[in-house]
Amino acid sequence: MPTPYGRCAAGRGGWVRIVGLGPGSEALITPEASGVLAEATDVVGYVPYVERVAPRPGLTRHGSDNREEIRRAEQALEMAAAGRRVAVVSSGDPGVFAMGAAVFEALEAGEPAWRALDIQVLPGVSAMLAAGARLGAPLGHDFCCINLSDNLKPWALIEKRLRLAADADFAMAFYNPRSRSRPEGFARALDVLREACGLDRPIMFARAVSTPEERLRVVTLGEATPEMADMRTLVMVGSSLTRRIPVEGDGAGEWVYTPRSVPSFEGDR
């Protein structure tokens, strides 16, 4: 099909690189991702993420709304088919609730010729790993990760997964906990977690990790309120084994970790 995008003037074949920009700090962008961004002719993504890529001669930035993932992916594939070198950017890791799946969804449903494109996924530091590092090692044993947004799945499925994860005694990491348009969802999630895990289980709020706005908070489920989270907050709930260690000396706060083993289990080490 005809494409509105001109061919790459450099004469090189087009490609798509699905890039993770990490949680916020430039120090947490991988060298591999930086190298691709330096070679790209076009950057495609949600506006705040595209703006994290500095403008330069020869680079065109294409920002779009947060709910246009499939059209954004199609645009990237169209441009690559026309010979452009396209970086599709996400925060964190592009394979975790981000543009990786959207690009492959568009690839599967789109033009057959797109399947011959040079496509690579470049991993990034996800928010849950960055938050876990700041807090200690709350994901030190088995854990699961759940997106609390009900934009693309029903609330009944989210609640089912919360209950099953609690029943399996996973530590849990939650993305997109509380949006302005649906603030009641996180309150419902807290109710489910209190019922399933009890009031004493630690819950961690890590907002804007690795940026100047970073804020960490550790409380119990009984103390938690919905207002402690927003869409820039990564929330974690410990398992029944998760421990809290107060920091001694002048430093305030505490370390949180989940032990690597289960008590009384005599397995191979």
Coordinates of C-alpha atoms in Angstrom, one line a residue:
M1 CA 0.0 0.0 0.0
P2 CA 1.2 3.6 -0.6
T3 CA 2.9 5.1 2.4
P4 CA 3.0 8.8 3.3
Y5 CA 6.6 8.6 4.6
G6 CA 9.6 9.3 2.4
R7 CA 12.5 6.9 2.2
C8 CA 15.5 7.2 4.5
A9 CA 18.0 9.5 2.8
A10 CA 20.9 7.6 4.3
G11 CA 20.2 4.7 2.0
R12 CA 20.1 2.1 4.7
G13 CA 17.3 -0.4 5.3
G14 CA 14.5 0.6 7.6
W15 CA 14.1 -0.9 11.0
V16 CA 12.0 -0.8 14.2
R17 CA 13.6 -0.9 17.6
I18 CA 11.2 -1.1 20.6
V19 CA 13.1 0.7 23.3
G20 CA 12.8 0.9 27.1
L21 CA 13.8 4.3 28.5
G22 CA 13.9 3.1 32.1
P23 CA 12.0 4.6 35.0
G24 CA 13.0 8.2 34.6
S25 CA 16.7 8.9 35.2
E26 CA 19.0 9.1 32.2
A27 CA 21.5 7.1 34.2
L28 CA 19.2 4.1 34.0
I29 CA 18.9 4.2 30.2
T30 CA 21.0 1.3 28.8
P31 CA 23.9 2.0 26.5
E32 CA 22.2 -0.2 23.9
A33 CA 19.1 2.0 24.0
S34 CA 21.1 5.2 23.8
G35 CA 22.9 3.9 20.7
V36 CA 19.7 3.1 18.9
L37 CA 18.3 6.6 19.8
A38 CA 21.4 8.1 18.3
E39 CA 20.8 6.3 15.0
A40 CA 17.1 6.6 14.7
T41 CA 15.5 8.9 12.1
D42 CA 12.1 8.8 13.9
V43 CA 10.9 8.3 17.5
V44 CA 7.4 7.2 18.1
G45 CA 5.6 7.1 21.5
Y46 CA 3.4 8.6 24.2
V47 CA 4.1 12.3 24.3
P48 CA 5.9 12.4 27.8
Y49 CA 8.1 9.6 26.7
V50 CA 9.0 11.1 23.3
E51 CA 9.9 14.3 25.1
R52 CA 12.5 12.4 27.1
V53 CA 14.4 12.0 23.8
A54 CA 16.4 15.1 23.1
P55 CA 15.8 16.8 19.7
R56 CA 18.6 16.8 17.2
P57 CA 19.1 17.3 13.4
G58 CA 17.8 14.4 11.4
L59 CA 15.4 13.2 14.1
T60 CA 11.6 13.6 13.9
R61 CA 9.7 13.0 17.1
H62 CA 6.1 11.7 16.8
G63 CA 4.2 12.0 20.0
S64 CA 0.6 10.7 20.5
D65 CA -2.0 10.2 23.1
N66 CA -1.7 7.4 25.7
R67 CA -4.6 5.4 24.3
E68 CA -3.4 5.3 20.7
E69 CA -0.9 2.3 21.1
I70 CA -2.1 0.3 18.0
R71 CA -2.1 3.3 15.7
R72 CA 1.3 4.3 17.0
A73 CA 2.6 0.9 16.3
E74 CA 1.2 0.9 12.8
Q75 CA 2.8 4.2 12.1
A76 CA 6.1 2.9 13.2
L77 CA 5.8 -0.2 10.9
E78 CA 4.7 2.0 8.0
M79 CA 7.7 4.3 8.4
A80 CA 10.1 1.3 8.7
A81 CA 8.6 -0.2 5.5
A82 CA 9.5 3.1 3.8
G83 CA 13.1 2.9 4.9
R84 CA 13.0 4.9 8.1
R85 CA 14.9 3.9 11.3
V86 CA 12.2 4.0 13.9
A87 CA 12.5 3.8 17.7
V88 CA 9.3 3.1 19.5
V89 CA 9.8 4.3 23.1
S90 CA 8.2 3.3 26.4
S91 CA 9.1 4.0 29.9
G92 CA 10.6 1.2 31.9
D93 CA 10.8 -2.0 29.9
P94 CA 8.9 -2.1 26.6
G95 CA 7.7 -5.6 27.3
V96 CA 6.0 -4.9 30.6
F97 CA 2.6 -3.3 30.0
A98 CA 4.0 -1.2 27.2
M99 CA 4.6 -0.9 23.5
G100 CA 6.3 -4.2 22.9
A101 CA 3.0 -6.2 22.8
A102 CA 1.2 -3.4 20.8
V103 CA 3.8 -3.5 18.0
F104 CA 3.5 -7.3 17.7
E105 CA -0.3 -7.0 17.8
A106 CA -0.2 -4.5 14.9
L107 CA 2.4 -6.7 13.1
E108 CA 0.2 -9.8 13.3
A109 CA -2.9 -8.0 12.0
G110 CA -1.2 -5.7 9.5
E111 CA 0.4 -5.8 6.1
P112 CA 2.1 -9.2 5.3
A113 CA 5.2 -7.3 4.1
W114 CA 5.7 -5.9 7.6
R115 CA 6.7 -9.4 8.8
A116 CA 10.0 -9.1 6.9
L117 CA 11.0 -5.9 8.7
D118 CA 14.0 -5.8 10.9
I119 CA 12.4 -5.6 14.4
Q120 CA 14.2 -5.8 17.7
V121 CA 13.1 -5.3 21.3
L122 CA 15.6 -3.5 23.6
P123 CA 15.0 -4.2 27.3
G124 CA 14.9 -1.4 29.9
V125 CA 14.9 -1.1 33.7
S126 CA 11.2 -1.6 34.7
A127 CA 9.6 0.5 37.4
M128 CA 9.1 -2.6 39.7
L129 CA 12.8 -3.4 39.6
A130 CA 13.9 0.2 40.1
A131 CA 11.4 0.5 43.0
G132 CA 12.5 -2.8 44.5
A133 CA 16.1 -1.7 44.4
R134 CA 15.2 1.5 46.3
L135 CA 13.3 -0.4 49.0
G136 CA 15.7 -3.3 49.4
A137 CA 14.6 -6.6 47.9
P138 CA 10.8 -7.0 48.3
L139 CA 10.7 -9.2 45.2
G140 CA 13.4 -11.5 46.5
H141 CA 11.3 -14.6 46.2
D142 CA 8.4 -15.6 44.0
F143 CA 6.3 -12.7 42.9
C144 CA 3.7 -11.6 40.3
C145 CA 3.0 -8.3 38.5
I146 CA -0.5 -7.0 37.8
N147 CA -1.8 -4.0 35.9
L148 CA -4.6 -2.5 37.9
S149 CA -6.0 -0.5 35.0
D150 CA -9.4 -1.8 33.8
N151 CA -9.1 0.0 30.4
L152 CA -8.3 -3.2 28.5
K153 CA -9.7 -5.9 30.9
P154 CA -12.7 -6.1 33.2
W155 CA -12.5 -5.4 36.9
A156 CA -13.8 -8.9 37.7
L157 CA -10.6 -10.4 36.2
I158 CA -8.4 -8.0 38.1
E159 CA -10.1 -9.0 41.4
K160 CA -9.8 -12.7 40.5
R161 CA -6.1 -12.3 39.9
L162 CA -5.6 -10.4 43.1
R163 CA -7.3 -13.1 45.1
L164 CA -5.4 -15.9 43.4
A165 CA -2.1 -14.1 43.9
A166 CA -2.8 -13.6 47.6
D167 CA -3.9 -17.2 48.0
A168 CA -0.6 -18.3 46.4
D169 CA 1.3 -16.0 48.8
F170 CA 3.2 -14.1 46.1
A171 CA 4.7 -10.8 46.7
M172 CA 2.9 -8.5 44.3
A173 CA 3.8 -5.5 42.1
F174 CA 1.1 -3.2 40.8
Y175 CA 1.2 -0.9 37.8
N176 CA -1.3 1.9 37.1
P177 CA -3.0 1.8 40.5
R178 CA -5.1 4.9 40.5
S179 CA -6.2 7.1 37.6
R180 CA -8.0 10.4 37.8
S181 CA -10.9 9.0 35.8
R182 CA -11.2 5.9 37.9
P183 CA -10.0 6.6 41.4
E184 CA -12.3 4.1 42.9
G185 CA -10.5 1.1 41.4
F186 CA -7.5 1.2 43.8
A187 CA -9.8 1.5 46.8
R188 CA -11.5 -1.7 45.7
A189 CA -8.1 -3.4 45.2
L190 CA -7.1 -2.4 48.8
D191 CA -10.3 -3.9 50.1
V192 CA -9.6 -7.2 48.3
L193 CA -6.1 -7.3 49.6
R194 CA -7.0 -6.6 53.2
E195 CA -9.6 -9.4 53.1
A196 CA -7.2 -11.8 51.5
C197 CA -3.9 -10.9 53.3
G198 CA -4.9 -9.3 56.5
L199 CA -4.2 -5.8 57.9
D200 CA -0.5 -6.3 58.9
R201 CA 0.9 -7.1 55.5
P202 CA 3.5 -4.4 54.3
I203 CA 2.5 -2.3 51.3
M204 CA 5.0 -0.1 49.6
F205 CA 4.4 3.0 47.5
A206 CA 7.2 4.1 45.2
R207 CA 6.4 7.3 43.3
A208 CA 8.5 8.7 40.4
V209 CA 11.5 6.5 41.2
S210 CA 14.9 7.8 40.0
T211 CA 13.5 11.3 39.4
P212 CA 13.7 14.4 41.6
E213 CA 10.1 13.8 42.6
E214 CA 10.9 10.3 44.0
R215 CA 8.9 9.4 47.1
L216 CA 9.0 6.1 49.0
R217 CA 6.6 5.0 51.7
V218 CA 6.1 1.7 53.6
V219 CA 3.0 1.1 55.6
T220 CA 0.7 -1.8 56.4
L221 CA -2.4 -2.7 54.5
G222 CA -4.4 -1.5 57.5
E223 CA -2.8 1.9 57.3
A224 CA -2.9 2.3 53.5
T225 CA -5.3 4.8 51.8
P226 CA -6.2 5.1 48.1
E227 CA -4.7 8.6 48.0
M228 CA -1.2 7.3 48.6
A229 CA -1.0 6.2 45.0
D230 CA -1.4 7.8 41.6
M231 CA -0.5 6.7 38.0
R232 CA 3.2 7.5 38.7
T233 CA 3.3 5.2 41.7
L234 CA 4.5 1.6 41.6
V235 CA 2.8 -0.3 44.5
M236 CA 4.1 -3.5 46.0
V237 CA 2.6 -5.8 48.6
G238 CA 4.7 -8.2 50.4
S239 CA 4.1 -11.9 50.9
S240 CA 3.5 -13.4 54.3
L241 CA 7.3 -13.8 54.6
T242 CA 8.3 -10.3 53.7
R243 CA 10.4 -8.5 56.4
R244 CA 11.0 -4.9 57.4
I245 CA 14.3 -3.8 58.9
P246 CA 14.5 -0.4 60.5
V247 CA 17.5 1.7 59.5
E248 CA 19.8 2.5 62.4
G249 CA 21.7 5.8 62.9
D250 CA 21.0 9.1 61.3
G251 CA 19.2 7.7 58.2
A252 CA 15.4 7.5 58.3
G253 CA 13.3 4.7 56.9
E254 CA 13.7 1.0 56.6
W255 CA 14.7 -1.9 54.3
V256 CA 12.1 -4.3 53.0
Y257 CA 13.0 -7.8 51.7
T258 CA 11.4 -11.1 51.0
P259 CA 13.6 -14.1 52.1
R260 CA 14.8 -16.4 49.3
S261 CA 13.6 -19.6 51.1
V262 CA 10.5 -20.9 52.8
P263 CA 10.9 -22.0 56.4
S264 CA 11.1 -25.7 57.2
F265 CA 11.7 -26.6 53.5
E266 CA 14.7 -28.9 53.0
G267 CA 15.3 -28.5 49.3
D268 CA 18.5 -28.3 47.2
R269 CA 20.5 -25.2 47.8

